[in-house]
CSV table of C-alpha atoms in Angstrom, one decimal:
chain,number,residue,atom,x,y,z
A,1,MET,CA,10.3,16.7,-7.4
A,2,ILE,CA,9.9,16.6,-3.6
A,3,PRO,CA,6.3,15.2,-3.7
A,4,ILE,CA,7.5,12.4,-5.9
A,5,VAL,CA,10.3,11.5,-3.5
A,6,VAL,CA,7.9,11.7,-0.6
A,7,LEU,CA,5.4,9.4,-2.4
A,8,THR,CA,8.2,6.9,-3.1
A,9,VAL,CA,9.3,6.9,0.5
A,10,LEU,CA,5.7,6.5,1.7
A,11,THR,CA,5.1,3.6,-0.7
A,12,TYR,CA,8.3,1.9,0.5
A,13,LEU,CA,7.5,2.4,4.2
A,14,ALA,CA,4.0,0.9,3.6
A,15,PHE,CA,5.6,-2.1,2.0
A,16,VAL,CA,8.1,-2.5,4.9
A,17,PHE,CA,5.3,-2.1,7.5
A,18,PHE,CA,2.9,-4.6,6.0
A,19,SER,CA,5.3,-7.2,4.7
A,20,GLU,CA,7.9,-7.0,7.5
A,21,SER,CA,10.5,-7.3,4.8
A,22,MET,CA,13.0,-4.8,3.5
A,23,ASN,CA,13.3,-5.8,-0.2
A,24,PRO,CA,10.2,-5.6,-2.4
A,25,PHE,CA,12.0,-7.1,-5.4
A,26,VAL,CA,13.2,-10.5,-4.0
A,27,LYS,CA,10.6,-13.1,-3.3
A,28,PRO,CA,11.1,-14.9,0.1
A,29,ALA,CA,11.7,-18.6,0.1
A,30,LEU,CA,9.3,-19.6,2.9
A,31,HIS,CA,5.6,-19.7,2.1
A,32,MET,CA,4.6,-17.8,5.2
A,33,HIS,CA,6.9,-14.9,4.5
A,34,ARG,CA,5.9,-14.9,0.8
A,35,HIS,CA,2.2,-14.4,1.8
A,36,ARG,CA,3.1,-11.3,3.9
A,37,TRP,CA,5.4,-10.1,1.1
A,38,ARG,CA,2.6,-10.2,-1.4
A,39,TYR,CA,0.3,-8.4,1.0
A,40,GLY,CA,2.9,-5.7,1.6
A,41,ARG,CA,3.2,-5.2,-2.2
A,42,ARG,CA,-0.6,-4.9,-2.5
A,43,MET,CA,-0.8,-2.3,0.3
A,44,ALA,CA,2.2,-0.4,-1.2
A,45,ILE,CA,0.3,-0.3,-4.6
A,46,ALA,CA,-2.8,1.1,-2.7
A,47,VAL,CA,-0.7,3.9,-1.3
A,48,LEU,CA,0.9,4.6,-4.6
A,49,ILE,CA,-2.4,4.8,-6.4
A,50,GLY,CA,-3.8,7.1,-3.7
A,51,GLY,CA,-0.8,9.3,-4.1
A,52,VAL,CA,-1.0,9.4,-7.8
A,53,CYS,CA,-4.7,10.3,-7.5
A,54,THR,CA,-3.8,13.2,-5.2
A,55,PHE,CA,-1.2,14.5,-7.7
A,56,LEU,CA,-3.7,14.3,-10.6
A,57,LEU,CA,-6.3,16.1,-8.6
A,58,LEU,CA,-3.9,18.8,-7.7
A,59,GLU,CA,-2.5,19.3,-11.2
A,60,ILE,CA,-5.4,18.6,-13.5
A,61,ALA,CA,-8.5,19.6,-11.4
A,62,ALA,CA,-6.7,22.4,-9.5
A,63,MET,CA,-8.3,21.3,-6.3
A,64,PRO,CA,-7.2,22.7,-2.9
A,65,VAL,CA,-4.5,20.6,-1.2
A,66,GLN,CA,-6.8,19.5,1.6
A,67,ASN,CA,-9.5,18.2,-0.7
A,68,ALA,CA,-7.0,16.4,-3.0
A,69,ALA,CA,-5.2,14.8,-0.1
A,70,GLY,CA,-8.5,13.7,1.5
A,71,ILE,CA,-9.7,12.1,-1.7
A,72,GLY,CA,-6.3,10.5,-2.3
A,73,ALA,CA,-6.3,9.1,1.2
A,74,GLY,CA,-9.8,7.8,0.7
A,75,VAL,CA,-8.8,6.0,-2.5
A,76,ALA,CA,-5.9,4.4,-0.7
A,77,VAL,CA,-8.0,3.3,2.3
A,78,LEU,CA,-10.7,1.8,0.0
A,79,LEU,CA,-8.1,-0.1,-2.0
A,80,GLY,CA,-6.4,-1.2,1.3
A,81,LEU,CA,-9.8,-2.5,2.6
A,82,CYS,CA,-10.4,-4.3,-0.7
A,83,PHE,CA,-7.0,-5.9,-0.5
A,84,SER,CA,-7.6,-6.8,3.1
A,85,ALA,CA,-11.1,-8.3,2.8
A,86,LYS,CA,-10.0,-11.8,3.5
A,87,LYS,CA,-8.1,-10.8,6.7
A,88,ILE,CA,-11.0,-8.7,7.9
A,89,GLY,CA,-13.5,-11.5,7.3
A,90,TYR,CA,-11.2,-13.9,9.2
A,91,LEU,CA,-11.0,-11.5,12.2
A,92,LEU,CA,-14.8,-11.1,12.2
A,93,ARG,CA,-15.4,-14.8,12.2
A,94,ARG,CA,-13.2,-15.4,15.3
């Protein structure tokens, strides 16, 4: 039960950090805020998928905690990079 609560809190904190908004369910009215809100939701989904992969590796594959956490973090980072490809390309072209 505690790992599920921790994953939920981490997912919410990722959303708040990347979107600079507190509510993931209400779409902002301004276009600029909406773009950050969508980006925050995508990054929160990346964290959630990485956490679920960690839980699955711990339960189904019976991996050690360090290996499962490393693979889950790697999945989250790869998804985050895929979701941020446009922003990374913009920064490199500057």
